[in-house]
């Protein structure tokens, strides 16, 4: 009879000790004026760029043009709140995504830049 021993190594856990609030308000465009101008004058391009940085499909925000409530802007905002542990409501997400789309995308871009967590591999070997 042969026995097999399986050893499982502890996995790294990334824990962010950040605030549970947005790092900037919905209308804090003065924090990055060129970015806000880009979002105002070409919101679809800015939204695509921000979505790509977030790790999603580049063209996903283009779906927002087909509905009354922009589902992609709203779902990205909800996803970002969950990822970063930001407390807010879906009602506010819906309102901001619907009536303040460029400001919403700017706020999400600022939040990603503010909470950028660098991943460092320790003892990684090149093969």
CSV table of C-alpha atoms in Angstrom, one decimal:
chain,number,residue,atom,x,y,z
A,1,UNK,CA,0.0,0.0,0.0
A,2,UNK,CA,1.4,3.3,-1.0
A,3,UNK,CA,0.5,6.6,0.6
A,4,UNK,CA,0.7,10.0,-0.9
A,5,UNK,CA,1.4,13.1,1.1
A,6,UNK,CA,0.1,16.4,-0.2
A,7,UNK,CA,1.5,19.6,1.2
A,8,UNK,CA,-0.2,22.8,0.5
A,9,UNK,CA,1.7,26.0,0.8
A,10,UNK,CA,0.0,29.1,2.2
A,11,UNK,CA,-1.1,31.4,-0.6
A,12,UNK,CA,-0.2,35.1,-0.5
A,13,UNK,CA,-3.0,37.4,0.5
A,14,UNK,CA,-3.2,41.0,-0.7
A,15,UNK,CA,-4.9,43.2,1.8
A,16,UNK,CA,-5.5,46.9,1.3
A,17,UNK,CA,-5.8,49.1,4.3
A,18,UNK,CA,-7.6,51.9,2.6
A,19,UNK,CA,-10.6,54.1,3.3
A,20,UNK,CA,-14.1,52.8,2.7
A,21,UNK,CA,-15.0,56.1,0.9
A,22,UNK,CA,-14.3,57.3,-2.6
A,23,UNK,CA,-10.9,59.0,-2.8
A,24,UNK,CA,-12.5,62.0,-4.6
A,25,UNK,CA,-15.9,63.4,-5.1
A,26,UNK,CA,-18.0,63.0,-8.3
A,27,UNK,CA,-17.2,66.6,-9.3
A,28,UNK,CA,-13.6,66.8,-8.2
A,29,UNK,CA,-12.3,67.5,-11.7
A,30,UNK,CA,-9.7,70.0,-10.5
A,31,UNK,CA,-7.7,67.1,-9.3
A,32,UNK,CA,-6.9,66.2,-12.9
A,33,UNK,CA,-8.1,68.8,-15.3
A,34,UNK,CA,-6.7,67.3,-18.6
A,35,UNK,CA,-8.3,63.9,-17.8
A,36,UNK,CA,-11.6,65.6,-17.1
A,37,UNK,CA,-11.4,67.6,-20.3
A,38,UNK,CA,-10.7,64.3,-22.2
A,39,UNK,CA,-13.7,62.6,-20.5
A,40,UNK,CA,-16.0,65.6,-21.2
A,41,UNK,CA,-15.1,66.0,-24.9
A,42,UNK,CA,-14.7,62.3,-25.8
A,43,UNK,CA,-16.4,60.3,-23.1
A,44,UNK,CA,-16.7,57.1,-25.1
A,45,UNK,CA,-12.9,57.0,-25.8
A,46,UNK,CA,-12.1,57.9,-22.1
A,47,UNK,CA,-14.5,55.2,-20.9
A,48,UNK,CA,-12.9,52.6,-23.1
A,49,UNK,CA,-9.4,53.6,-21.9
A,50,UNK,CA,-10.5,53.4,-18.3
A,51,UNK,CA,-12.2,50.1,-18.7
A,52,UNK,CA,-9.1,48.6,-20.3
A,53,UNK,CA,-6.9,49.8,-17.4
A,54,UNK,CA,-9.4,48.2,-15.0
A,55,UNK,CA,-8.8,44.9,-16.8
A,56,UNK,CA,-12.0,44.5,-18.8
A,57,UNK,CA,-12.8,44.5,-22.5
A,58,UNK,CA,-11.8,47.7,-24.2
A,59,UNK,CA,-15.0,48.1,-26.2
A,60,UNK,CA,-17.4,47.3,-23.3
A,61,UNK,CA,-18.5,50.9,-22.6
A,62,UNK,CA,-19.7,51.3,-26.2
A,63,UNK,CA,-22.7,49.2,-25.1
A,64,UNK,CA,-23.8,52.1,-22.9
A,65,UNK,CA,-25.0,53.9,-26.0
A,66,UNK,CA,-27.9,51.5,-26.5
A,67,UNK,CA,-29.9,52.1,-23.3
A,68,UNK,CA,-31.5,54.6,-21.0
A,69,UNK,CA,-29.4,53.6,-18.0
A,70,UNK,CA,-25.8,53.0,-19.0
A,71,UNK,CA,-25.3,49.4,-17.7
A,72,UNK,CA,-21.5,49.3,-18.2
A,73,UNK,CA,-20.8,52.5,-16.3
A,74,UNK,CA,-23.0,51.4,-13.5
A,75,UNK,CA,-21.6,47.9,-13.3
A,76,UNK,CA,-18.0,49.2,-13.4
A,77,UNK,CA,-18.8,51.6,-10.6
A,78,UNK,CA,-20.4,48.8,-8.5
A,79,UNK,CA,-17.5,46.4,-9.3
A,80,UNK,CA,-15.0,49.1,-8.3
A,81,UNK,CA,-16.8,49.7,-5.0
A,82,UNK,CA,-16.7,46.0,-4.3
A,83,UNK,CA,-13.0,45.6,-5.2
A,84,UNK,CA,-11.9,48.5,-3.1
A,85,UNK,CA,-14.5,48.1,-0.3
A,86,UNK,CA,-16.1,51.5,-0.9
A,87,UNK,CA,-19.5,52.0,0.8
A,88,UNK,CA,-22.1,53.6,-1.3
A,89,UNK,CA,-25.5,52.6,-2.8
A,90,UNK,CA,-26.6,51.2,-6.1
A,91,UNK,CA,-29.1,54.0,-6.3
A,92,UNK,CA,-26.3,56.6,-6.3
A,93,UNK,CA,-24.3,54.4,-8.8
A,94,UNK,CA,-27.3,54.5,-11.1
A,95,UNK,CA,-27.9,58.2,-10.7
A,96,UNK,CA,-24.3,59.1,-11.3
A,97,UNK,CA,-23.9,56.7,-14.3
A,98,UNK,CA,-27.0,58.0,-15.9
A,99,UNK,CA,-26.8,61.8,-15.4
A,100,UNK,CA,-23.0,62.4,-14.8
A,101,UNK,CA,-21.3,59.9,-17.1
A,102,UNK,CA,-18.1,61.8,-17.8
A,103,UNK,CA,-17.7,62.7,-14.1
A,104,UNK,CA,-18.4,59.1,-13.1
A,105,UNK,CA,-15.7,57.8,-15.4
A,106,UNK,CA,-13.2,60.4,-14.2
A,107,UNK,CA,-13.9,59.5,-10.6
A,108,UNK,CA,-13.3,55.8,-11.3
A,109,UNK,CA,-10.1,56.6,-13.1
A,110,UNK,CA,-8.8,58.7,-10.2
A,111,UNK,CA,-9.8,55.9,-7.8
A,112,UNK,CA,-7.8,53.3,-9.8
A,113,UNK,CA,-4.8,55.6,-9.9
A,114,UNK,CA,-5.1,56.3,-6.1
A,115,UNK,CA,-5.5,52.7,-5.1
A,116,UNK,CA,-3.0,51.2,-7.5
A,117,UNK,CA,-1.5,48.2,-5.6
A,118,UNK,CA,1.8,47.0,-6.9
A,119,UNK,CA,2.1,43.2,-6.9
A,120,UNK,CA,5.6,42.1,-5.8
A,121,UNK,CA,6.6,38.5,-6.3
A,122,UNK,CA,9.1,37.2,-3.7
A,123,UNK,CA,11.4,34.4,-4.5
A,124,UNK,CA,10.1,34.1,-8.1
A,125,UNK,CA,12.4,32.1,-10.4
A,126,UNK,CA,12.9,32.8,-14.1
A,127,UNK,CA,12.6,29.7,-16.2
